[in-house]
mmCIF file of C-alpha atoms and ligand atoms in Angstrom:
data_model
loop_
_atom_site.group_PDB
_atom_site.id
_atom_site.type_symbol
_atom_site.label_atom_id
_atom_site.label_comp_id
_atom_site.label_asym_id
_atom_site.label_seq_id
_atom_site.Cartn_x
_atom_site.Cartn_y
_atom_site.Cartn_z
ATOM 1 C CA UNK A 1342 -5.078 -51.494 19.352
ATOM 2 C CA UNK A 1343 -6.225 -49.229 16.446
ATOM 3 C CA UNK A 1344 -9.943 -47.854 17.074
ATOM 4 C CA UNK A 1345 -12.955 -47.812 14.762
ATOM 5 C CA UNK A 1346 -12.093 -44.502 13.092
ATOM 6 C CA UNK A 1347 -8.629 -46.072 11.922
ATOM 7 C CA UNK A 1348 -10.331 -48.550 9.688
ATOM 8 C CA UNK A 1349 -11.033 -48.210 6.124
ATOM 9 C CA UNK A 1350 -12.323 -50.044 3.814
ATOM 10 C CA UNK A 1351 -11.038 -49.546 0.175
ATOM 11 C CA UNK A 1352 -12.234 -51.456 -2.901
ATOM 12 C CA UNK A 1353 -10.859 -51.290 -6.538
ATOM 13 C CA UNK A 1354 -7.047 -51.588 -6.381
ATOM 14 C CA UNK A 1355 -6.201 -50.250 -9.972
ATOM 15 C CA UNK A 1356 -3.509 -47.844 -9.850
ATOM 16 C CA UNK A 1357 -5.590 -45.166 -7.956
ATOM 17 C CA UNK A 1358 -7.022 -47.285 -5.244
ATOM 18 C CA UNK A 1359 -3.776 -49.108 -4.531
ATOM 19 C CA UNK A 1360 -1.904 -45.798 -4.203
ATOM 20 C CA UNK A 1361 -5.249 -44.907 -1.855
ATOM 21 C CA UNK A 1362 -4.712 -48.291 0.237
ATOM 22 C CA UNK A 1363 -0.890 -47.746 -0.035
ATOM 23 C CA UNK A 1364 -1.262 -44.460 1.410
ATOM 24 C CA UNK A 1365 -3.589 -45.261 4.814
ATOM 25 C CA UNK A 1366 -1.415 -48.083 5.138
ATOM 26 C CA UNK A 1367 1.402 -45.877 5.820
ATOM 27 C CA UNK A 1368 -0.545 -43.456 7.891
ATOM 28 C CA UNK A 1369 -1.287 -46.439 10.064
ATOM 29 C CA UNK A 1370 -4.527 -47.122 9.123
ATOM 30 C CA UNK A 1371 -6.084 -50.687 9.654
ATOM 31 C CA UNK A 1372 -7.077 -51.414 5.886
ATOM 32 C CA UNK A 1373 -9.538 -53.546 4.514
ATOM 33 C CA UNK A 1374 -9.608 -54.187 0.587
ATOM 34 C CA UNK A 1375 -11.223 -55.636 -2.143
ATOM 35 C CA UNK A 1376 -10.674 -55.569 -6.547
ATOM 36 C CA UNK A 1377 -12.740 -57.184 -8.628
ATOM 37 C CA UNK A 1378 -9.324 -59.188 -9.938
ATOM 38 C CA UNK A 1379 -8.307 -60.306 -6.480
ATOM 39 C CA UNK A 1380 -3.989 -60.811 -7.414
ATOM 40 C CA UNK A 1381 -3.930 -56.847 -7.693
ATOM 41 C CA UNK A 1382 -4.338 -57.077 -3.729
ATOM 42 C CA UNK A 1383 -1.395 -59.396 -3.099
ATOM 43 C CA UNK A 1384 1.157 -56.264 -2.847
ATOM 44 C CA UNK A 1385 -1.321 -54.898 -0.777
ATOM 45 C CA UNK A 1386 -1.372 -57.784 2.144
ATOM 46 C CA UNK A 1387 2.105 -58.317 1.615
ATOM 47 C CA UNK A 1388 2.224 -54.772 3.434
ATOM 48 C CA UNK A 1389 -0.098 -55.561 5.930
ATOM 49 C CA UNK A 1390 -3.857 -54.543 4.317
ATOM 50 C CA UNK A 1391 -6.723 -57.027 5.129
ATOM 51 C CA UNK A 1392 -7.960 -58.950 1.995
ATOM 52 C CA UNK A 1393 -11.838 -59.280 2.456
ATOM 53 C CA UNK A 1394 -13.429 -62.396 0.673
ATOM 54 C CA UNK A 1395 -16.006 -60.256 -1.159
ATOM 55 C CA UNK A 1396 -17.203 -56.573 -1.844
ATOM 56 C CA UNK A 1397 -20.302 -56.980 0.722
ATOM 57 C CA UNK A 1398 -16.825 -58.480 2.871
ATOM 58 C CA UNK A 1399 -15.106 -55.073 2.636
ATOM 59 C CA UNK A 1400 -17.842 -52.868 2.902
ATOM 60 C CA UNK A 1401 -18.938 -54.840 6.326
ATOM 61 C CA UNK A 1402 -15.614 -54.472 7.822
ATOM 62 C CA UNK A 1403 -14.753 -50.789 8.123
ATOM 63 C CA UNK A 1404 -17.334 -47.446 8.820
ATOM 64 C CA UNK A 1405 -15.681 -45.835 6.426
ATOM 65 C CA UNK A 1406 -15.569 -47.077 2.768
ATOM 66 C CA UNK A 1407 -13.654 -45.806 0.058
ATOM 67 C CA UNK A 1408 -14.464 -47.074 -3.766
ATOM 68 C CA UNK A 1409 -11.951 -46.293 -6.580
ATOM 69 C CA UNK A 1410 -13.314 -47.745 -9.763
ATOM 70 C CA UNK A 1411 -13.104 -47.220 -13.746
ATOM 71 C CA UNK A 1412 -16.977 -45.615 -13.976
ATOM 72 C CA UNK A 1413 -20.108 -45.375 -11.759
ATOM 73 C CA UNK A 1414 -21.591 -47.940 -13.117
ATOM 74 C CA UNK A 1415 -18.844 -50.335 -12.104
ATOM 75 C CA UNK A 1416 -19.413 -48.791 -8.552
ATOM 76 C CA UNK A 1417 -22.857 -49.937 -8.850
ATOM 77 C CA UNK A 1418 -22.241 -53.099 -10.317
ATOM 78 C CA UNK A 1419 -19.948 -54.048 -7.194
ATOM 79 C CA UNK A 1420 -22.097 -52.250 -4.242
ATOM 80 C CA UNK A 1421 -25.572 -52.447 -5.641
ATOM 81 C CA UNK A 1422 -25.373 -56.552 -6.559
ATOM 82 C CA UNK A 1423 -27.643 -58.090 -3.317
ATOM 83 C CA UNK A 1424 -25.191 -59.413 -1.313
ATOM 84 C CA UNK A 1425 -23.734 -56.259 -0.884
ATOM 85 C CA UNK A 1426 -26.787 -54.234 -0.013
ATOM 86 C CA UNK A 1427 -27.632 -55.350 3.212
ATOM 87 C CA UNK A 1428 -23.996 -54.392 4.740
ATOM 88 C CA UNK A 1429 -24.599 -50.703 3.373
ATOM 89 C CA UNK A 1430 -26.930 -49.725 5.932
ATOM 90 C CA UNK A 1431 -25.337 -46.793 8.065
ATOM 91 C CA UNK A 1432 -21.608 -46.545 6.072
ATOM 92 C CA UNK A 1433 -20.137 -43.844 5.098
ATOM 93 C CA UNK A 1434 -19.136 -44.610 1.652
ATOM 94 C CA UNK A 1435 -16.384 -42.527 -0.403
ATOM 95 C CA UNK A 1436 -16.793 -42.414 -3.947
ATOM 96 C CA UNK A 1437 -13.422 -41.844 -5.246
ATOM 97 C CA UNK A 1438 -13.931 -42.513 -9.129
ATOM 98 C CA UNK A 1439 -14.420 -40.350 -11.883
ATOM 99 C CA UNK A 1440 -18.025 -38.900 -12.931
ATOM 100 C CA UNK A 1441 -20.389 -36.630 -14.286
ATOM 101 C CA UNK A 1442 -22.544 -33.991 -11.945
ATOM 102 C CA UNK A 1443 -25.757 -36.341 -12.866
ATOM 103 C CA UNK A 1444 -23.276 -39.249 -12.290
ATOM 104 C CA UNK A 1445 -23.219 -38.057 -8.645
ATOM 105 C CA UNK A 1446 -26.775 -37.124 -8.060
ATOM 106 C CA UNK A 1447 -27.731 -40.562 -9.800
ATOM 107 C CA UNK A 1448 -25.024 -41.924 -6.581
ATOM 108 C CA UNK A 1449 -26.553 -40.003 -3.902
ATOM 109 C CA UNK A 1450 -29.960 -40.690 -4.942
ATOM 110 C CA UNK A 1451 -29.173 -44.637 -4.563
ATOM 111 C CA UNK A 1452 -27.123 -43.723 -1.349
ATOM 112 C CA UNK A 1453 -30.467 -42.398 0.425
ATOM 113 C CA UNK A 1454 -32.662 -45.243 -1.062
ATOM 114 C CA UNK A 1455 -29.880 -47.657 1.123
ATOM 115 C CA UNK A 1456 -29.226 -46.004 4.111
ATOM 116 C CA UNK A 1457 -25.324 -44.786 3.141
ATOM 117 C CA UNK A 1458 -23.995 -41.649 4.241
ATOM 118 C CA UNK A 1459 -22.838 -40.562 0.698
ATOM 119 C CA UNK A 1460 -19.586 -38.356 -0.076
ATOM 120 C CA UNK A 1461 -18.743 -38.097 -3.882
ATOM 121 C CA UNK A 1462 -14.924 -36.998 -4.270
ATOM 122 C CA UNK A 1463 -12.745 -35.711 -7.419
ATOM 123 C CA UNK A 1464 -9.332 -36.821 -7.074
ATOM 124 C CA UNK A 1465 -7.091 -33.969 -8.333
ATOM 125 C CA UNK A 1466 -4.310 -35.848 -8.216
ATOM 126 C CA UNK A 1467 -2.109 -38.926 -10.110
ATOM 127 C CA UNK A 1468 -1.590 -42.052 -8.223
ATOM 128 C CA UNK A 1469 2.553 -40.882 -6.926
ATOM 129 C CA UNK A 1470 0.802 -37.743 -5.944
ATOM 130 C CA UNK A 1471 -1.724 -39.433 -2.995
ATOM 131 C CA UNK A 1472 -0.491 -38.575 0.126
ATOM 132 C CA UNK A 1473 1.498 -35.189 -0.376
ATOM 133 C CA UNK A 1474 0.443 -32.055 1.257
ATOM 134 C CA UNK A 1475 -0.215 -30.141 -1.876
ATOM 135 C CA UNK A 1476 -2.427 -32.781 -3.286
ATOM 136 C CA UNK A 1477 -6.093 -31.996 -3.539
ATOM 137 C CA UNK A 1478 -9.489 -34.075 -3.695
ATOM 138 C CA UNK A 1479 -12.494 -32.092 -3.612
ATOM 139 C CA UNK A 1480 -15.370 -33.681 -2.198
ATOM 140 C CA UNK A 1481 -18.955 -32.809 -2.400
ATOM 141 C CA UNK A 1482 -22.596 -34.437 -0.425
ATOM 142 C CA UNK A 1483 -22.840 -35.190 3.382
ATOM 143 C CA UNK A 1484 -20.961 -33.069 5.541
ATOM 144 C CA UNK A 1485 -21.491 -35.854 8.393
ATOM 145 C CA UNK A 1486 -20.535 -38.219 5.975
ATOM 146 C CA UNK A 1487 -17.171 -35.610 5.618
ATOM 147 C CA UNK A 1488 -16.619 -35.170 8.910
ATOM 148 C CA UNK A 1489 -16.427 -39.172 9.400
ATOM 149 C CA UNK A 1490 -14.090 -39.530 6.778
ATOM 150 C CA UNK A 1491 -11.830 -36.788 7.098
ATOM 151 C CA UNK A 1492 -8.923 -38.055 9.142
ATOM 152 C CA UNK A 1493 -8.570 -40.719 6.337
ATOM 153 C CA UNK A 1494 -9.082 -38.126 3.495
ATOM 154 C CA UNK A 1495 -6.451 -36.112 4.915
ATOM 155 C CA UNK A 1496 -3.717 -38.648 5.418
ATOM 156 C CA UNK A 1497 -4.528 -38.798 1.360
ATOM 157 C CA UNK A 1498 -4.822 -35.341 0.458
ATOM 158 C CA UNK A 1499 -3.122 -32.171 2.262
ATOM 159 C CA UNK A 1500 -5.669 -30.397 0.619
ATOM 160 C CA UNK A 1501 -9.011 -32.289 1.228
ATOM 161 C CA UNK A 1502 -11.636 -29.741 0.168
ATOM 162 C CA UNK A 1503 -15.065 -30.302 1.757
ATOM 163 C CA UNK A 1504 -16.965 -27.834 -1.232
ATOM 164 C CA UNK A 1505 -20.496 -28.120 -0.261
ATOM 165 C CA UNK A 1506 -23.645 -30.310 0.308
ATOM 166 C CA UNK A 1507 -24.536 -30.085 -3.459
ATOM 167 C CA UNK A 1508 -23.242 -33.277 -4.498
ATOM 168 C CA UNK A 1509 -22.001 -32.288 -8.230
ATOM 169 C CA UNK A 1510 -19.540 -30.095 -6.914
ATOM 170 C CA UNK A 1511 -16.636 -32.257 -6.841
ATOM 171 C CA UNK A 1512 -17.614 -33.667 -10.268
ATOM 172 C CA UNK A 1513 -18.206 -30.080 -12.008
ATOM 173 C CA UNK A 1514 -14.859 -29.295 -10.300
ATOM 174 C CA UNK A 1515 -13.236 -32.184 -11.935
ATOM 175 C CA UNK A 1516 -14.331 -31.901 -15.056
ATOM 176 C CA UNK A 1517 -13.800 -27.933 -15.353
ATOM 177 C CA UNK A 1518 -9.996 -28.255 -14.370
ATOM 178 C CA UNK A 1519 -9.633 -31.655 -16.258
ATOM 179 C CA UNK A 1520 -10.927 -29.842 -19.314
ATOM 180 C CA UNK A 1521 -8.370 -27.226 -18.881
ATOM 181 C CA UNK A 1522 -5.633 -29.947 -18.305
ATOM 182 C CA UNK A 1523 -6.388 -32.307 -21.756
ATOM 183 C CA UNK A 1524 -6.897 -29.072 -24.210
ATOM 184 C CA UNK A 1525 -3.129 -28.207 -22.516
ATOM 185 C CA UNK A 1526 -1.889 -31.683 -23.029
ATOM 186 C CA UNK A 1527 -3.463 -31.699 -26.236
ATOM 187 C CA UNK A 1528 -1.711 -28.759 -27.043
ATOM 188 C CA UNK A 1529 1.583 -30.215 -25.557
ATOM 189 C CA UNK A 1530 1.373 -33.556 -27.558
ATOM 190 C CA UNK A 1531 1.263 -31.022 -30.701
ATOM 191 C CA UNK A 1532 3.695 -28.993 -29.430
ATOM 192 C CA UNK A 1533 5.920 -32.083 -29.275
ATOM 193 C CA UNK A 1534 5.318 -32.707 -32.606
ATOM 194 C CA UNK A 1535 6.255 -29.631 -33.565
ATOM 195 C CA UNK A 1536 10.228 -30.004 -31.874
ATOM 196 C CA UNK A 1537 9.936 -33.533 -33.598
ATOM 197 C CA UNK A 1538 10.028 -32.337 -36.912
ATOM 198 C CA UNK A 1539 12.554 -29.595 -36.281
ATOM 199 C CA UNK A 1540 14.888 -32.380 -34.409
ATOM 200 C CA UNK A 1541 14.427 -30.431 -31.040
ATOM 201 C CA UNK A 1542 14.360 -32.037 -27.487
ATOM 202 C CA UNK A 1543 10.587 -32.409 -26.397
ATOM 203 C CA UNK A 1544 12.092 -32.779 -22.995
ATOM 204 C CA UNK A 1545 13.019 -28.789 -23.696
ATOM 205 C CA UNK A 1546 9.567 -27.793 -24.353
ATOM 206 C CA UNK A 1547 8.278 -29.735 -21.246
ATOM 207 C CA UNK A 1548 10.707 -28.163 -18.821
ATOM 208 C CA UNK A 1549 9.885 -24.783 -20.482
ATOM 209 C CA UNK A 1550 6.250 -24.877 -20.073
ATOM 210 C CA UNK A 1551 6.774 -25.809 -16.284
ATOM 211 C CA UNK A 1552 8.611 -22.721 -15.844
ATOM 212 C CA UNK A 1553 6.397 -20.372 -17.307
ATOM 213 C CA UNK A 1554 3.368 -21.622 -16.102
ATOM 214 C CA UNK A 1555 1.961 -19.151 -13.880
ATOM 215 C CA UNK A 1556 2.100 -16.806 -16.583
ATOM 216 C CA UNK A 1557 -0.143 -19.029 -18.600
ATOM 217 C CA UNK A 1558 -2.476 -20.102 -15.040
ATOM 218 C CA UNK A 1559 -2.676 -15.619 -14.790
ATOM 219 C CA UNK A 1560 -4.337 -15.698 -18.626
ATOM 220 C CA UNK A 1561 -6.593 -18.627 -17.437
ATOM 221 C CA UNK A 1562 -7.487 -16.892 -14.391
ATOM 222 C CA UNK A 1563 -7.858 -13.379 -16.524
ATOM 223 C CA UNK A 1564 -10.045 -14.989 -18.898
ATOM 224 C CA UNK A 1565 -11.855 -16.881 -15.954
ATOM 225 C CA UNK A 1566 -12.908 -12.658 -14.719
ATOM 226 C CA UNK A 1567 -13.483 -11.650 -18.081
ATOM 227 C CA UNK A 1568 -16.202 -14.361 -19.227
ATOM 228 C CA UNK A 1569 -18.714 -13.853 -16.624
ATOM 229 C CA UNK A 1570 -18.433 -9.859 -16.639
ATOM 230 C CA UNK A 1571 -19.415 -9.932 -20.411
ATOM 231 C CA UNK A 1572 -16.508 -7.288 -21.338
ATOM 232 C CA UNK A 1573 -14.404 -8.299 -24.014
ATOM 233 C CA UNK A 1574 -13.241 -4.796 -25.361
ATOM 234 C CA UNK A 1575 -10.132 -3.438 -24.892
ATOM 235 C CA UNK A 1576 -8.148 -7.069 -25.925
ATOM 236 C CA UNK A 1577 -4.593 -7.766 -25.308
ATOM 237 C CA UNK A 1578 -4.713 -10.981 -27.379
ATOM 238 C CA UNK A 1579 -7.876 -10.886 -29.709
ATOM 239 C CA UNK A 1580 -9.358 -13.399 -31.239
ATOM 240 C CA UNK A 1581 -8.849 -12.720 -34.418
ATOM 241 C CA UNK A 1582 -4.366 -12.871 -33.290
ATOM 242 C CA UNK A 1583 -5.561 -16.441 -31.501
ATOM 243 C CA UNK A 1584 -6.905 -17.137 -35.259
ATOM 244 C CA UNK A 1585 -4.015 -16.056 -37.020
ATOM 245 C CA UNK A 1586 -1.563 -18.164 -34.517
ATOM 246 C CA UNK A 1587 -3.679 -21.415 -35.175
ATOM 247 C CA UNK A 1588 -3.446 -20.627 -38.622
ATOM 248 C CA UNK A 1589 0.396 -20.872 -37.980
ATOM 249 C CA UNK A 1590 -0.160 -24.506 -36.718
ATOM 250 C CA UNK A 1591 -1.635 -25.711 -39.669
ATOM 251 C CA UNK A 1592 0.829 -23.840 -41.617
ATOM 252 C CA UNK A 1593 3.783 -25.466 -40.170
ATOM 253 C CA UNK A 1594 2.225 -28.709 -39.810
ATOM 254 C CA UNK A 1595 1.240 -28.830 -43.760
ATOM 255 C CA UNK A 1596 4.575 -27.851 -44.115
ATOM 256 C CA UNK A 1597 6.577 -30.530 -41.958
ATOM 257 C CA UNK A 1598 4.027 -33.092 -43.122
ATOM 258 C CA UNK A 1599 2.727 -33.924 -39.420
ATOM 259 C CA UNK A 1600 -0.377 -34.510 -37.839
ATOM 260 C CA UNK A 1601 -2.364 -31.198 -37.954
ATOM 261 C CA UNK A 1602 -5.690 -32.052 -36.049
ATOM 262 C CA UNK A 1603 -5.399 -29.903 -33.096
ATOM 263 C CA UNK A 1604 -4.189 -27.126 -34.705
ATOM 264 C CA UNK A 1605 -7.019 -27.297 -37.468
ATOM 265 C CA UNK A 1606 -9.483 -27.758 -34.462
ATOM 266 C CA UNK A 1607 -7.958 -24.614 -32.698
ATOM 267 C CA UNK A 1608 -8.287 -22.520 -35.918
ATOM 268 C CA UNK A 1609 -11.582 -23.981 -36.406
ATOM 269 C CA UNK A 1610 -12.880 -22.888 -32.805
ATOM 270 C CA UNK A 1611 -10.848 -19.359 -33.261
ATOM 271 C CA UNK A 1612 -12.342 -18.754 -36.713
ATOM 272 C CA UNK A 1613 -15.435 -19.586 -36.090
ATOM 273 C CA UNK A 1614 -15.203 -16.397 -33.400
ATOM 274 C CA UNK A 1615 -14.202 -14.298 -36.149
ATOM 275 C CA UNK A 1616 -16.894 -15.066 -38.615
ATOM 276 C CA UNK A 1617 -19.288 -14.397 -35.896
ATOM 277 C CA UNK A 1618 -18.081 -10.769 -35.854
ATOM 278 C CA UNK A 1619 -15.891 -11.112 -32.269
ATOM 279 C CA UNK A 1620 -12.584 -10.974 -33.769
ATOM 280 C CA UNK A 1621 -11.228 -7.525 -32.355
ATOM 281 C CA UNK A 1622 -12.638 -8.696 -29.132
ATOM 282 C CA UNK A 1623 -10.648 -10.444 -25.985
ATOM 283 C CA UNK A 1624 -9.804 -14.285 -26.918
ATOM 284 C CA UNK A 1625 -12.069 -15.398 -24.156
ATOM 285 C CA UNK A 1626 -14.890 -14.488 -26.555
ATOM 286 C CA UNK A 1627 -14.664 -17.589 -28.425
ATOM 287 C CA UNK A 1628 -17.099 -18.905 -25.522
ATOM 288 C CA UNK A 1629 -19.552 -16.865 -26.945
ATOM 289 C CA UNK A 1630 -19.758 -18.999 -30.154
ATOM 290 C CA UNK A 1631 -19.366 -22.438 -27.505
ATOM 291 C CA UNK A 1632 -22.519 -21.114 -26.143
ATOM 292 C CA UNK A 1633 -24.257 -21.392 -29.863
HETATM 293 P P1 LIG B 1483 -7.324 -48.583 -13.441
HETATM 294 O O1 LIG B 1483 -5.918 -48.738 -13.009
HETATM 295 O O2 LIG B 1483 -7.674 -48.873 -14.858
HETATM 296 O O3 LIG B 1483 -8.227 -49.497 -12.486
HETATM 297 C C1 LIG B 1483 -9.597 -49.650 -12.741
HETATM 298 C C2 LIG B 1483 -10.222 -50.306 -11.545
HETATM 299 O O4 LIG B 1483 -11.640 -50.409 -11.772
HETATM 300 C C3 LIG B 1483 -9.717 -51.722 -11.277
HETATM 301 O O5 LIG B 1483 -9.727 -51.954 -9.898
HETATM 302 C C4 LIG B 1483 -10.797 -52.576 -11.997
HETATM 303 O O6 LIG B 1483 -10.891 -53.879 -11.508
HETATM 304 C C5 LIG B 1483 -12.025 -51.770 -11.597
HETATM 305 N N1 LIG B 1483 -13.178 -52.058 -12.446
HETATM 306 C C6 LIG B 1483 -13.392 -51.640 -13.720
HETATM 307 N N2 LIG B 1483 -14.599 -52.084 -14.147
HETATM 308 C C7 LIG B 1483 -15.139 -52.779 -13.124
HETATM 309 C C8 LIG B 1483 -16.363 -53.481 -12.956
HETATM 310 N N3 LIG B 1483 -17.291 -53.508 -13.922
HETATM 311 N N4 LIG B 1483 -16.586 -54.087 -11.775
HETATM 312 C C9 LIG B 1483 -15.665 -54.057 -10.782
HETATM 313 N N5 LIG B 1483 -14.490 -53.396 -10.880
HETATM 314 C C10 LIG B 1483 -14.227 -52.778 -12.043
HETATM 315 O O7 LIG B 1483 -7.857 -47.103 -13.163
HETATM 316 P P2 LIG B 1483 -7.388 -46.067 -12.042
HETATM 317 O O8 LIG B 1483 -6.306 -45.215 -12.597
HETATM 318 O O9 LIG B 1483 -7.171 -46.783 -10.770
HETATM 319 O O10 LIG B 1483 -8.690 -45.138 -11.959
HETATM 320 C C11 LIG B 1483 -9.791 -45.471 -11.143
HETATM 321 C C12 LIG B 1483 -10.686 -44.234 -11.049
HETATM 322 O O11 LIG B 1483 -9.914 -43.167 -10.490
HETATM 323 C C13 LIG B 1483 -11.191 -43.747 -12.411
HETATM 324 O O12 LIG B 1483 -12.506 -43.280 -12.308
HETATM 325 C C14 LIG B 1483 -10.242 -42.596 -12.716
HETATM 326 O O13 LIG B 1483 -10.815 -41.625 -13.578
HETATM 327 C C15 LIG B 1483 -10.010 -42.032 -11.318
HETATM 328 N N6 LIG B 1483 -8.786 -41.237 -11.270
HETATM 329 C C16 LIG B 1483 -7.629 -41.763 -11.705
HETATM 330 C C17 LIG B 1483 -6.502 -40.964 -11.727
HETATM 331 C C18 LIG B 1483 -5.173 -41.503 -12.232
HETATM 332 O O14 LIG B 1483 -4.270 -40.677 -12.460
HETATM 333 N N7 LIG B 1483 -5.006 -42.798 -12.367
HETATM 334 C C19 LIG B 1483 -6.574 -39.625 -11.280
HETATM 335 C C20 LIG B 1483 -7.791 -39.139 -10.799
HETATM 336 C C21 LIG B 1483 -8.907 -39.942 -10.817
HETATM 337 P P3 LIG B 1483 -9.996 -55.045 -12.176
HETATM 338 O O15 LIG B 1483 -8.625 -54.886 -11.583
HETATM 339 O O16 LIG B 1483 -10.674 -56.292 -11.773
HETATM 340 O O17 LIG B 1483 -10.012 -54.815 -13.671
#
């Protein structure tokens, strides 16, 4: 017989939440769930999860509650409608979606004004990921609320990273890593491109960048020291060799006749830099002209 602590609750079953439910169903978790489209839960049953008849249905049935919807206002729009509300009082509810910072103080603020034990979270992850040991989720609000979730967060996440009480951590997190992760993707997508036009294997390029990765994660983490300590002298790759390499992009891309957005943003961002007079200085300069 499975105690309190093994049962979770976990509503929204899109790909995330189903890998969530998926995953404490394997870790022998008693799970309850809910989706707003109730045939995404039939796989879900099928391996033993508990399909409640309504939201208020899922959140009653488990101390813990974990919600893995499109937006915050969708949360809202399935726990805040009034059938829901009274079953809130006293849960520990997960929120497992993707926000803003003010997205999560707008949560917790609602949280208190219902009695929930709030715990905003930043999944770091994609869906195949959920459940390995080097996966993260950061998670940010009540440390109680932590501490009664944890076993569960864990079986999801080797790394399950408790940041702090200040509730926007997770979703600064998030968005400063996720930032970092679309201008590279961005950059990949053109990148593709690029190998498209010159009949090269895009599978290449992918398995190249994987490789040399670190080295590109030790100029992130370079620039990361650099920006706050203000010195940008003494560059090893200035802004003004950023510019001229962008330049290159649009170059080729006029050239080949493909898409040349992102490389005419790039230049734009890098040029921009060297108009303002910072073109000698360290590439990580160009924040200076983000800051306006
Ligand atoms: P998804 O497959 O598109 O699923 C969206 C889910 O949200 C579905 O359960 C959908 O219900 C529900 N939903 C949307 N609007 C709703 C509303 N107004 N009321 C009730 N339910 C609503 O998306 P996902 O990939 O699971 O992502 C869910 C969240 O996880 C997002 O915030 C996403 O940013 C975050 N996340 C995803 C990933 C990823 O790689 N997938 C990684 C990290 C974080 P229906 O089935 O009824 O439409």
């Amino acid at each position: 017989m499975q105690n309190a602590q093994q049962q979770v609750s976990v509503i929204g079953l899109g790909a995330m939440g189903s890998a969530l439910a998926r995953t404490l169903l394997s870790a022998g978790y008693r799970v309850t769930v809910w989706n707003r489209s109730s045939e995404k839960a039939e796989p879900l049953v099928a391996e033993g999860a508990v399909l409640a008849p309504s939201a208020a249905g899922a959140v009653a049935a488990s101390p813990v509650v974990l919600i893995c919807v499109a937006t915050y206002e969708a949360t809202r729009a399935v726990l805040g409608n009034a059938e829901a509300q009274p079953a809130l009082k006293g849960r520990t509810i997960v929120e497992l979606g993707s926000g803003t910072p003010d997205d999560a103080r707008a949560s917790e603020a609602w949280a208190r004004e219902v009695g929930v034990d709030y715990l905003d979270g930043a999944i770091m992850a994609t869906p195949s990921q959920i459940g390995r040991r080097d996966t993260t989720i950061f998670f940010s609000g009540s440390e109680t609320a932590f501490g009664a979730s944890r076993s569960a967060l864990e079986a999801l996440a080797g790394r399950a990273v408790y940041m702090g009480p200040q509730v926007s951590l997770a979703s600064t997190w998030d968005l400063g890593v996720l930032s970092c992760l679309f201008g590279a993707l961005l950059g990949f997508f053109h990148g593709a491109r690029i190998f498209e036009s010159e009949s090269l294997k895009v599978s290449d390029l992918g398995a190249a960048i994987a490789e040399i990765a670190p080295a590109i994660g030790e100029m992130i983490k370079e620039s990361g020291d650099v920006i706050p300590s203000g010195l940008y002298e003494n560059a090893q790759s200035s802004v003004k060799t950023c510019a001229l390499g962008s330049e290159l992009f649009v170059k080729q891309a006029r050239e080949a006749k493909i898409n040349d957005e992102f490389p005419t943003f790039s230049a734009g961002l890098f040029n921009k830099a060297v108009n303002a007079g910072f073109g000698a200085q360290e590439a990580a300069a160009v924040v200076k002209v983000l800051r306006g």
